[in-house]
Coordinates of C-alpha atoms in Angstrom, one line a residue:
Chain A
X1 CA -29.3 -130.2 -124.6
X2 CA -28.2 -129.9 -121.0
X3 CA -25.8 -127.0 -122.0
X4 CA -28.6 -125.3 -123.9
X5 CA -30.8 -125.7 -120.9
X6 CA -28.0 -124.3 -118.6
X7 CA -27.4 -121.5 -120.9
X8 CA -31.0 -120.8 -121.1
X9 CA -31.1 -120.9 -117.3
X10 CA -28.3 -118.3 -117.0
X11 CA -30.0 -116.1 -119.5
X12 CA -33.2 -116.5 -117.7
X13 CA -31.6 -115.7 -114.4
X14 CA -30.0 -112.6 -115.9
X15 CA -33.2 -111.6 -117.6
X16 CA -35.1 -112.2 -114.4
X17 CA -32.6 -110.4 -112.1
X18 CA -32.2 -107.4 -114.3
X19 CA -35.7 -106.0 -113.6
X20 CA -35.0 -106.5 -109.9
X21 CA -31.8 -104.6 -110.1
X22 CA -33.4 -101.9 -112.1
X23 CA -36.3 -101.9 -109.7
X24 CA -34.0 -101.4 -106.8
X25 CA -32.2 -98.6 -108.5
X26 CA -35.6 -97.0 -109.5
X27 CA -36.8 -97.3 -106.0
X28 CA -33.7 -95.7 -104.6
X29 CA -34.0 -92.9 -107.2
X30 CA -37.7 -92.4 -106.4
X31 CA -36.9 -91.3 -102.8
X32 CA -37.4 -94.5 -100.9
X33 CA -33.7 -95.0 -101.0
X34 CA -33.0 -96.6 -97.7
X35 CA -35.7 -99.2 -98.3
X36 CA -34.8 -99.7 -101.9
X37 CA -31.1 -99.9 -101.1
X38 CA -31.8 -102.3 -98.3
X39 CA -33.7 -104.6 -100.6
X40 CA -31.9 -104.0 -103.9
X41 CA -28.3 -104.3 -102.8
X42 CA -28.5 -107.8 -101.2
X43 CA -30.6 -109.0 -104.1
X44 CA -28.0 -107.7 -106.5
X45 CA -25.3 -109.5 -104.5
X46 CA -27.4 -112.7 -104.5
X47 CA -27.8 -112.5 -108.2
X48 CA -24.1 -112.1 -108.6
X49 CA -23.6 -115.2 -106.3
X50 CA -25.9 -117.2 -108.5
X51 CA -24.0 -116.1 -111.6
X52 CA -20.8 -117.1 -109.9
X53 CA -22.1 -120.5 -109.0
X54 CA -23.1 -121.1 -112.6
X55 CA -19.8 -119.8 -114.0
X56 CA -17.8 -122.0 -111.6
X57 CA -19.5 -125.0 -113.0
X58 CA -18.2 -124.1 -116.5
X59 CA -14.5 -124.2 -115.5
X60 CA -13.3 -122.4 -118.6
X61 CA -14.3 -119.0 -117.6
X62 CA -11.6 -118.3 -115.0
X63 CA -11.2 -114.4 -115.5
X64 CA -14.9 -114.1 -115.5
X65 CA -15.2 -115.9 -112.2
X66 CA -12.5 -113.7 -110.5
X67 CA -14.2 -110.5 -111.7
X68 CA -17.6 -111.7 -110.4
X69 CA -16.0 -112.5 -107.1
X70 CA -14.6 -109.0 -107.0
X71 CA -18.1 -107.7 -107.9
X72 CA -19.7 -109.7 -105.1
X73 CA -17.2 -108.5 -102.5
X74 CA -17.7 -104.9 -103.6
X75 CA -21.5 -105.2 -103.6
X76 CA -21.5 -106.8 -100.2
X77 CA -19.5 -103.8 -98.8
X78 CA -21.8 -101.4 -100.6
X79 CA -24.8 -103.2 -99.0
X80 CA -23.2 -102.6 -95.7
X81 CA -23.6 -98.9 -96.4
X82 CA -20.5 -97.6 -98.2
X83 CA -21.8 -95.8 -101.2
X84 CA -18.4 -94.6 -102.2
X85 CA -17.3 -98.0 -103.6
X86 CA -17.4 -98.8 -107.3
X87 CA -17.2 -102.1 -109.2
X88 CA -13.8 -102.7 -110.8
X89 CA -13.9 -102.5 -114.6
X90 CA -11.6 -104.1 -117.3
X91 CA -10.5 -102.5 -120.4
X92 CA -8.5 -105.2 -122.2
X93 CA -8.7 -108.8 -122.9
X94 CA -12.4 -108.7 -123.0
X95 CA -14.2 -111.8 -124.1
X96 CA -17.8 -111.7 -125.1
X97 CA -18.8 -112.7 -121.6
X98 CA -16.4 -110.4 -119.9
X99 CA -17.5 -107.4 -122.0
X100 CA -21.1 -108.0 -121.0
X101 CA -20.1 -108.3 -117.3
X102 CA -18.0 -105.1 -117.7
X103 CA -21.1 -103.3 -119.1
X104 CA -23.1 -104.6 -116.1
X105 CA -20.4 -103.2 -113.8
X106 CA -20.6 -99.8 -115.6
X107 CA -24.3 -99.7 -115.3
X108 CA -24.1 -100.6 -111.6
X109 CA -21.5 -98.0 -111.1
X110 CA -23.7 -95.4 -112.7
X111 CA -26.5 -96.5 -110.4
X112 CA -24.2 -96.3 -107.4
X113 CA -23.0 -92.9 -108.5
X114 CA -26.6 -91.7 -108.7
X115 CA -27.6 -93.3 -105.4
X116 CA -24.6 -91.8 -103.6
X117 CA -25.5 -88.3 -104.9
X118 CA -29.2 -88.8 -103.9
X119 CA -28.2 -90.0 -100.4
X120 CA -25.9 -87.1 -100.0
X121 CA -28.6 -84.7 -101.0
X122 CA -31.0 -86.5 -98.6
X123 CA -28.6 -86.2 -95.7
X124 CA -28.0 -82.5 -96.3
X125 CA -31.7 -81.8 -96.8
X126 CA -32.5 -83.6 -93.6
X127 CA -29.9 -81.6 -91.7
X128 CA -31.4 -78.4 -93.2
X129 CA -34.9 -79.6 -92.4
X130 CA -33.9 -80.3 -88.8
X131 CA -32.4 -76.9 -88.3
X132 CA -35.3 -75.2 -90.0
X133 CA -38.0 -77.0 -87.9
X134 CA -36.0 -76.2 -84.8
X135 CA -36.1 -72.5 -85.8
X136 CA -39.8 -72.7 -86.6
X137 CA -40.5 -74.4 -83.2
X138 CA -38.5 -71.8 -81.4
X139 CA -40.4 -69.1 -83.4
X140 CA -43.8 -70.6 -82.6
X141 CA -42.9 -71.0 -79.0
X142 CA -42.0 -67.3 -78.8
X143 CA -45.1 -66.4 -80.8
X144 CA -47.3 -68.3 -78.3
X145 CA -45.6 -66.7 -75.4
X146 CA -46.0 -63.3 -76.9
X147 CA -49.6 -64.0 -77.7
X148 CA -50.2 -65.1 -74.1
X149 CA -48.6 -61.9 -72.9
X150 CA -50.7 -59.9 -75.4
X151 CA -53.8 -61.7 -74.1
X152 CA -53.0 -60.7 -70.5
X153 CA -52.3 -57.1 -71.5
X154 CA -55.6 -57.0 -73.5
X155 CA -57.5 -58.4 -70.5
X156 CA -55.9 -55.9 -68.2
X157 CA -56.6 -53.1 -70.7
X158 CA -60.2 -54.2 -71.0
X159 CA -60.6 -54.1 -67.2
X160 CA -59.1 -50.6 -67.1
X161 CA -61.3 -49.5 -69.9
X162 CA -64.3 -50.8 -68.0
X163 CA -63.3 -48.9 -64.9
X164 CA -62.7 -45.8 -66.8
X165 CA -66.1 -46.2 -68.5
X166 CA -67.8 -46.6 -65.1
X167 CA -66.0 -43.4 -63.9
X168 CA -67.0 -41.6 -67.1
X169 CA -70.6 -42.8 -66.7
X170 CA -70.7 -41.6 -63.1
X171 CA -69.1 -38.3 -64.2
X172 CA -71.8 -37.9 -66.8
X173 CA -74.6 -38.6 -64.3
X174 CA -73.1 -36.1 -61.9
X175 CA -72.7 -33.5 -64.5
X176 CA -76.3 -34.1 -65.6
X177 CA -77.5 -33.6 -62.0
X178 CA -75.3 -30.5 -61.6
X179 CA -76.8 -29.2 -64.8
X180 CA -80.3 -29.9 -63.5
X181 CA -79.6 -28.3 -60.1
X182 CA -78.0 -25.3 -61.8
X183 CA -81.1 -25.0 -64.0
X184 CA -83.3 -25.0 -60.9
X185 CA -81.0 -22.4 -59.3
X186 CA -81.3 -20.2 -62.3
X187 CA -85.1 -20.3 -62.1
X188 CA -84.9 -19.6 -58.3
X189 CA -82.6 -16.7 -58.8
X190 CA -85.0 -15.4 -61.5
X191 CA -87.9 -15.4 -59.0
X192 CA -85.4 -13.8 -56.5
X193 CA -84.9 -11.0 -59.0
X194 CA -88.6 -10.6 -59.5
X195 CA -89.0 -10.4 -55.7
X196 CA -86.2 -7.8 -55.6
X197 CA -87.9 -5.6 -58.3
X198 CA -91.2 -5.9 -56.4
X199 CA -89.4 -4.9 -53.2
X200 CA -87.9 -1.9 -55.0
X201 CA -91.3 -0.8 -56.2
X202 CA -92.7 -1.5 -52.7
X203 CA -89.9 0.7 -51.3
X204 CA -90.8 3.5 -53.7
X205 CA -94.4 3.3 -52.5
X206 CA -93.3 3.3 -48.9
X207 CA -91.1 6.3 -49.6
X208 CA -94.0 8.2 -51.2
X209 CA -96.3 7.3 -48.3
X210 CA -93.6 8.4 -45.8
X211 CA -93.2 11.7 -47.6
X212 CA -97.0 12.1 -47.5
X213 CA -97.0 11.4 -43.8
X214 CA -94.2 13.9 -43.3
X215 CA -96.2 16.6 -45.2
X216 CA -99.3 15.8 -43.2
X217 CA -97.4 16.0 -40.0
X218 CA -96.0 19.4 -40.9
X219 CA -99.5 20.7 -41.7
X220 CA -100.7 19.2 -38.4
X221 CA -97.8 20.9 -36.6
X222 CA -98.7 24.3 -38.1
X223 CA -102.3 23.8 -37.1
X224 CA -101.1 23.0 -33.6
X225 CA -99.1 26.1 -33.6
X226 CA -102.1 28.2 -34.6
X227 CA -104.2 26.5 -31.9
X228 CA -101.5 27.4 -29.4
X229 CA -101.6 31.0 -30.4
X230 CA -105.4 31.0 -30.1
X231 CA -105.2 29.3 -26.7
X232 CA -102.7 32.0 -25.6
X233 CA -105.2 34.6 -26.6
X234 CA -108.0 32.8 -24.7
X235 CA -105.6 32.6 -21.8
X236 CA -104.9 36.3 -21.8
X237 CA -108.6 36.9 -22.0
X238 CA -109.2 34.7 -19.0
X239 CA -106.5 36.5 -17.0
X240 CA -108.1 39.8 -17.8
X241 CA -111.5 38.4 -16.8
X242 CA -110.0 37.3 -13.5
X243 CA -108.4 40.6 -12.9
X244 CA -111.7 42.3 -13.6
X245 CA -113.4 40.0 -11.2
X246 CA -110.8 40.6 -8.5
X247 CA -111.2 44.3 -9.0
X248 CA -114.9 43.9 -8.7
X249 CA -114.4 41.8 -5.5
X250 CA -112.2 44.5 -4.0
X251 CA -114.7 47.3 -4.9
X252 CA -117.5 45.2 -3.4
X253 CA -115.6 44.6 -0.2
X254 CA -114.8 48.2 0.1
X255 CA -118.4 49.1 -0.3
X256 CA -119.2 47.0 2.7
X257 CA -122.8 45.8 3.3
X258 CA -124.0 47.4 0.1
X259 CA -121.5 45.5 -2.0
X260 CA -122.3 42.0 -0.8
X261 CA -124.6 41.0 -3.7
X262 CA -122.0 42.5 -6.1
X263 CA -119.3 40.5 -4.4
X264 CA -121.2 37.2 -5.2
X265 CA -121.4 38.2 -8.9
X266 CA -117.7 39.1 -8.9
X267 CA -116.9 35.7 -7.3
X268 CA -118.9 33.9 -10.0
X269 CA -117.1 35.8 -12.8
X270 CA -113.8 34.9 -11.2
X271 CA -114.8 31.3 -10.9
X272 CA -115.7 31.3 -14.6
X273 CA -112.4 32.9 -15.4
X274 CA -110.6 30.3 -13.3
X275 CA -112.4 27.5 -15.1
X276 CA -111.5 29.1 -18.4
X277 CA -107.9 29.2 -17.4
X278 CA -107.9 25.7 -16.2
X279 CA -109.4 24.6 -19.5
X280 CA -106.8 26.5 -21.4
X281 CA -104.1 24.9 -19.2
X282 CA -105.4 21.5 -20.1
X283 CA -105.6 22.4 -23.8
X284 CA -102.1 23.7 -23.6
X285 CA -100.9 20.4 -22.0
X286 CA -102.7 18.4 -24.7
X287 CA -101.3 20.7 -27.3
X288 CA -97.8 20.1 -25.8
X289 CA -98.4 16.4 -26.0
X290 CA -99.6 16.8 -29.6
X291 CA -96.5 18.8 -30.4
X292 CA -94.2 16.3 -28.9
X293 CA -96.0 13.5 -30.7
X294 CA -95.8 15.3 -34.0
X295 CA -92.1 16.1 -33.4
X296 CA -91.3 12.5 -32.7
X297 CA -93.5 11.5 -35.6
X298 CA -91.4 13.9 -37.8
X299 CA -88.2 12.3 -36.5
X300 CA -89.6 8.8 -37.0
X301 CA -90.7 9.6 -40.5
X302 CA -87.2 11.0 -41.2
X303 CA -85.7 7.9 -39.9
X304 CA -88.2 5.9 -41.9
X305 CA -87.2 7.7 -45.1
X306 CA -83.6 7.1 -44.2
X307 CA -84.4 3.5 -43.6
X308 CA -86.2 3.3 -46.9
X309 CA -83.1 4.9 -48.6
X310 CA -80.7 2.4 -47.1
X311 CA -83.3 -0.4 -47.7
X312 CA -83.4 0.6 -51.3
X313 CA -79.6 0.6 -51.6
X314 CA -79.5 -2.8 -49.9
X315 CA -82.2 -4.1 -52.1
X316 CA -80.4 -2.8 -55.2
X317 CA -77.2 -4.4 -54.1
X318 CA -79.1 -7.7 -53.4
X319 CA -80.5 -7.4 -56.9
X320 CA -77.1 -7.0 -58.4
X321 CA -75.7 -9.9 -56.4
X322 CA -78.6 -12.1 -57.4
X323 CA -78.0 -11.1 -61.0
X324 CA -74.3 -12.0 -60.9
X325 CA -75.2 -15.2 -59.1
X326 CA -77.7 -16.0 -61.7
X327 CA -75.1 -15.4 -64.5
X328 CA -72.5 -17.5 -62.7
X329 CA -75.0 -20.3 -62.2
X330 CA -76.1 -20.1 -65.8
X331 CA -72.4 -20.5 -66.9
X332 CA -72.0 -23.4 -64.5
X333 CA -75.2 -25.1 -66.0
X334 CA -73.8 -24.6 -69.5
X335 CA -70.4 -26.0 -68.4
X336 CA -72.1 -29.0 -66.7
X337 CA -74.2 -29.7 -69.8
X338 CA -71.0 -29.6 -72.0
X339 CA -69.3 -32.0 -69.5
X340 CA -72.3 -34.3 -69.7
X341 CA -72.3 -34.3 -73.5
X342 CA -68.5 -34.9 -73.8
X343 CA -68.6 -37.6 -71.2
X344 CA -71.4 -39.3 -73.2
X345 CA -69.1 -39.2 -76.2
X346 CA -66.3 -40.6 -74.0
X347 CA -68.6 -43.4 -73.1
X348 CA -69.2 -44.2 -76.7
X349 CA -65.4 -44.1 -77.3
X350 CA -64.9 -46.4 -74.3
X351 CA -67.5 -48.9 -75.8
X352 CA -65.6 -48.8 -79.1
X353 CA -62.4 -49.4 -77.3
X354 CA -63.9 -52.4 -75.4
X355 CA -65.1 -53.9 -78.7
X356 CA -61.7 -53.4 -80.2
X357 CA -60.1 -55.1 -77.2
X358 CA -62.6 -58.0 -77.6
X359 CA -61.7 -58.3 -81.3
X360 CA -58.0 -58.2 -80.4
X361 CA -58.5 -60.9 -77.7
X362 CA -60.3 -63.1 -80.2
X363 CA -57.6 -62.6 -82.8
X364 CA -55.0 -63.5 -80.2
X365 CA -56.8 -66.6 -79.2
X366 CA -57.1 -67.6 -82.8
X367 CA -53.4 -66.9 -83.3
X368 CA -52.4 -69.0 -80.4
X369 CA -54.5 -72.0 -81.5
X370 CA -53.3 -71.8 -85.1
X371 CA -49.7 -71.4 -83.9
X372 CA -50.2 -74.5 -81.7
X373 CA -51.5 -76.4 -84.7
X374 CA -48.5 -75.2 -86.7
X375 CA -46.3 -76.3 -83.9
X376 CA -47.8 -79.7 -83.8
X377 CA -47.4 -80.1 -87.5
X378 CA -43.8 -78.9 -87.4
X379 CA -43.2 -81.4 -84.6
X380 CA -44.6 -84.2 -86.6
X381 CA -42.5 -83.1 -89.6
X382 CA -39.5 -83.0 -87.4
X383 CA -40.2 -86.5 -86.1
X384 CA -40.6 -87.8 -89.6
X385 CA -37.3 -86.2 -90.6
X386 CA -35.7 -87.8 -87.5
X387 CA -37.0 -91.2 -88.5
X388 CA -35.7 -90.7 -92.1
X389 CA -32.4 -89.5 -90.6
X390 CA -32.2 -92.5 -88.3
X391 CA -32.8 -94.8 -91.4
X392 CA -30.0 -93.0 -93.3
X393 CA -27.6 -93.3 -90.3
X394 CA -24.9 -95.8 -91.2
X395 CA -24.6 -94.9 -94.8
X396 CA -21.3 -93.6 -95.8
X397 CA -21.7 -91.2 -98.7
X398 CA -18.7 -88.9 -98.6
Chain B
X1 CA -111.9 14.5 -26.7
X2 CA -110.9 17.5 -24.5
X3 CA -113.8 19.4 -26.1
X4 CA -116.2 16.7 -25.0
X5 CA -114.8 17.0 -21.5
X6 CA -115.1 20.7 -21.4
X7 CA -118.5 20.6 -23.1
X8 CA -117.8 23.7 -25.0
X9 CA -119.5 22.5 -28.1
X10 CA -122.4 20.9 -26.2
X11 CA -125.2 23.4 -25.9
X12 CA -127.1 21.1 -23.4
X13 CA -124.0 20.7 -21.3
X14 CA -123.5 24.5 -21.1
X15 CA -127.2 24.9 -20.2
X16 CA -126.9 22.3 -17.4
X17 CA -123.8 24.0 -16.0
X18 CA -125.5 27.4 -16.0
X19 CA -128.6 26.0 -14.3
X20 CA -126.4 24.2 -11.7
X21 CA -124.6 27.5 -11.0
X22 CA -127.8 29.4 -10.6
X23 CA -129.2 26.7 -8.3
X24 CA -126.1 27.0 -6.1
X25 CA -126.4 30.7 -6.0
X26 CA -130.1 30.6 -5.0
X27 CA -129.3 28.1 -2.3
X28 CA -126.6 30.4 -1.0
X29 CA -128.9 33.3 -0.9
X30 CA -131.7 31.3 0.7
X31 CA -129.5 29.7 3.4
X32 CA -129.9 31.3 6.9
X33 CA -126.8 32.8 8.2
X34 CA -125.6 30.0 10.5
X35 CA -122.8 32.0 12.1
X36 CA -123.6 35.6 11.8
X37 CA -120.2 36.9 12.7
X38 CA -120.5 40.6 13.4
X39 CA -119.0 42.6 10.6
X40 CA -116.9 44.5 13.1
X41 CA -115.1 41.2 14.0
X42 CA -114.0 40.7 10.4
X43 CA -111.3 42.3 8.4
X44 CA -111.6 41.9 4.6
X45 CA -108.3 41.4 3.1
X46 CA -107.0 40.8 -0.4
X47 CA -104.6 37.9 -0.4
X48 CA -101.7 37.4 -2.9
X49 CA -98.7 35.2 -3.2
X50 CA -95.2 36.5 -3.7
X51 CA -92.2 34.2 -3.6
X52 CA -92.8 31.6 -0.9
X53 CA -95.1 33.8 1.2
X54 CA -98.8 34.8 1.2
X55 CA -99.7 38.3 2.1
X56 CA -103.0 40.0 3.0
X57 CA -103.9 43.6 2.5
X58 CA -106.9 45.5 3.9
X59 CA -109.2 46.0 1.0
X60 CA -109.7 49.6 2.1
X61 CA -106.1 50.4 1.0
X62 CA -106.4 48.6 -2.2
X63 CA -107.2 50.6 -5.4
X64 CA -107.2 47.6 -7.7
X65 CA -105.4 44.8 -9.3
X66 CA -103.9 44.3 -12.8
X67 CA -101.5 42.3 -14.8
X68 CA -98.1 43.8 -14.5
X69 CA -97.9 44.4 -18.2
X70 CA -95.1 46.4 -19.6
X71 CA -92.8 47.8 -17.1
X72 CA -89.9 50.3 -17.5
X73 CA -86.9 49.3 -15.5
X74 CA -85.5 51.8 -13.0
X75 CA -81.7 52.2 -12.7
X76 CA -79.8 53.6 -9.7
X77 CA -82.9 53.0 -7.5
X78 CA -83.2 50.9 -4.3
X79 CA -83.7 47.2 -5.2
X80 CA -87.3 47.2 -4.0
X81 CA -88.2 49.8 -6.7
X82 CA -88.0 47.6 -9.7
X83 CA -89.7 49.8 -12.3
X84 CA -92.5 52.0 -13.4
X85 CA -95.8 51.1 -15.1
X86 CA -98.5 53.1 -16.8
X87 CA -101.8 52.9 -15.0
X88 CA -104.4 54.6 -17.1
X89 CA -102.0 57.4 -18.1
X90 CA -100.4 57.8 -14.6
X91 CA -97.0 56.6 -13.7
X92 CA -96.9 54.1 -10.8
X93 CA -93.8 52.7 -9.1
X94 CA -93.6 48.9 -9.1
X95 CA -92.5 47.7 -5.6
X96 CA -91.0 44.3 -4.7
X97 CA -91.6 43.3 -1.1
X98 CA -88.9 40.7 -1.0
X99 CA -85.8 42.9 -1.2
X100 CA -87.6 45.3 1.1
X101 CA -88.0 42.6 3.7
X102 CA -84.6 41.2 3.0
X103 CA -86.0 38.0 1.6
X104 CA -84.1 36.0 -1.1
X105 CA -85.3 36.0 -4.7
X106 CA -85.4 32.4 -6.0
X107 CA -84.0 32.6 -9.6
X108 CA -85.8 29.4 -10.4
X109 CA -89.2 31.2 -9.9
X110 CA -90.7 33.1 -12.8
X111 CA -90.7 36.9 -12.2
X112 CA -94.0 38.2 -10.7
X113 CA -96.5 39.2 -13.5
X114 CA -99.4 40.7 -11.5
X115 CA -99.7 43.8 -9.3
X116 CA -101.9 45.1 -6.4
X117 CA -102.3 48.8 -6.6
X118 CA -102.2 50.6 -3.2
X119 CA -102.4 54.2 -2.0
X120 CA -101.6 55.8 1.3
X121 CA -99.3 58.3 3.0
X122 CA -99.2 60.2 -0.3
X123 CA -97.7 57.2 -2.1
X124 CA -99.2 55.1 -4.9
X125 CA -97.4 51.8 -5.4
X126 CA -97.9 48.7 -7.5
X127 CA -97.0 45.8 -5.3
X128 CA -95.6 42.9 -7.3
X129 CA -97.4 39.5 -6.9
X130 CA -96.9 36.1 -8.4
X131 CA -100.6 35.6 -8.1
X132 CA -103.5 37.7 -6.7
X133 CA -105.7 35.2 -4.9
X134 CA -109.0 36.5 -3.5
X135 CA -110.8 38.9 -1.3
X136 CA -111.4 37.0 1.9
X137 CA -112.7 37.7 5.4
X138 CA -110.2 37.2 8.2
X139 CA -111.3 37.2 11.9
X140 CA -109.4 40.0 13.6
X141 CA -109.0 37.7 16.6
X142 CA -107.2 35.2 14.3
X143 CA -104.4 37.6 13.6
X144 CA -101.7 36.8 16.1
X145 CA -99.3 39.6 16.6
X146 CA -95.9 38.8 15.3
X147 CA -92.6 40.5 15.7
X148 CA -92.8 41.8 12.2
X149 CA -92.3 45.5 11.7
X150 CA -94.6 46.0 8.7
X151 CA -97.3 43.5 9.6
X152 CA -100.3 43.4 11.9
X153 CA -99.7 39.7 12.4
X154 CA -100.0 36.3 10.9
X155 CA -103.3 34.3 10.7
X156 CA -103.6 30.6 11.5
X157 CA -103.3 29.7 7.9
X158 CA -99.9 31.6 7.6
X159 CA -101.3 34.6 5.9
X160 CA -99.1 37.7 6.7
X161 CA -101.5 40.6 7.1
X162 CA -99.5 43.6 6.1
X163 CA -99.6 47.0 8.0
X164 CA -99.7 49.2 4.9
X165 CA -99.7 52.4 6.9
X166 CA -96.4 51.4 8.6
X167 CA -95.0 50.1 5.3
X168 CA -95.7 53.3 3.4
X169 CA -94.4 55.4 6.3
X170 CA -91.0 53.9 6.0
X171 CA -88.3 56.5 5.4
X172 CA -86.6 54.3 2.8
X173 CA -89.5 54.8 0.5
X174 CA -89.0 58.4 0.4
X175 CA -86.5 59.3 -2.3
X176 CA -85.0 62.7 -2.3

């Protein structure tokens, strides 16, 4: 009964331990190898120890005991981290018990084989992961640095664009005011041209008037000439009258007492003749003055018509100059208006540029923050990998 | 203007002048002779100007006065015989007293254009004058004898009273 119960106990132990062994192997295979190995391997060793203790009590199973002892020692070393070890196997002299144990060793060896491969894969993957996260971190650091530089450049560019925009706006305002001034100048020069044409017609009128004056003065001069001739005739008559009176006086004087009355008459006649002569002298003087006045009037009118000629020439020149000036100002006005229009377009372009810069800046900020998030994630990943690696440290897999 | 001053066109003015003249004349006739100088004390002379001098001629020797008029120049004659003129169809010799008296002829002065006709000693001459002035009475006593060969003398107002008889008697006037 006791043997049956012992046997039952061993069977039970084996049955109960097997799931644990399989669980440890499963755990190791499912990726939680360090933990699984840490738990499963001592458990496996402990199970083997129990089996040994039981076998020792049976006494007749000496080869079995030595094999188990070998198994225990090997498993203890495996638990210390050397995954290269394998359980020794027997190929001959197998009893029923030894065959079972040998099968157990084969299964354990297969598990170890698998665990060694997985640990090796893990170690290599972690190395690779570390190098890759290192590269990613370097890349993100560069990316953040470049994004910061880009942000600075964009800020600078935005400032420059704003300055240029201010200049362009000022240019547009100035061009506008130039255009307005030029427009005003054009209207002023037009009124100048009207004044010139009025002056020209006024000059024509003056010329005609001066010519009329010259004609009238010529007629006046001829009349004065005729008056002079008449006066000369009157003068000659006066001289003759005087001579006659003198002759009468002489005759009266020669007649003596009888001629006295006659002498008085002769004196009267001579006085009249003298008065006549004085009058003609006065008229002649006045005529002379008239003649001089008409002569100077003729000269003055000639100078006047010359003045009108040169005045007309000057006015014509002034008109041409004003015309040219007006054309030049009109061109300037047109150019200024074109400048104003193109600077307005430039302003629109600058605004678009500013908006584009704002968008770029926003995008850069976004890039920086998401890169930082990526960096943090990678950092965490790296730390996790380092923890795993630390746990794997001490395993000998190759 | 001048016509107004002269009053030629003004009938009333002319009338007034004529009336004034008649009034003066009547006054002269009506006035008593304040200083009845005896006719014998007076010499009636015809005065004329030639050059810078004034000359007087006894009216008895004077045959008349006239504008010089057209004169034909004489050549190869003494300088005082300057030309001949036509006096009512008769030739008369024009005579310049200045070269005869040895007086200078001022080229600035206009040439004489009047003449006093005289006759005596068988000669009839037309004496050149710049201006014949007047018949005027000269007191014989006022004529102061001067050392002039052809003059009776000079009056107080520097009138040279010519001695025509002596002048016309000069041998130089006689041309062969």
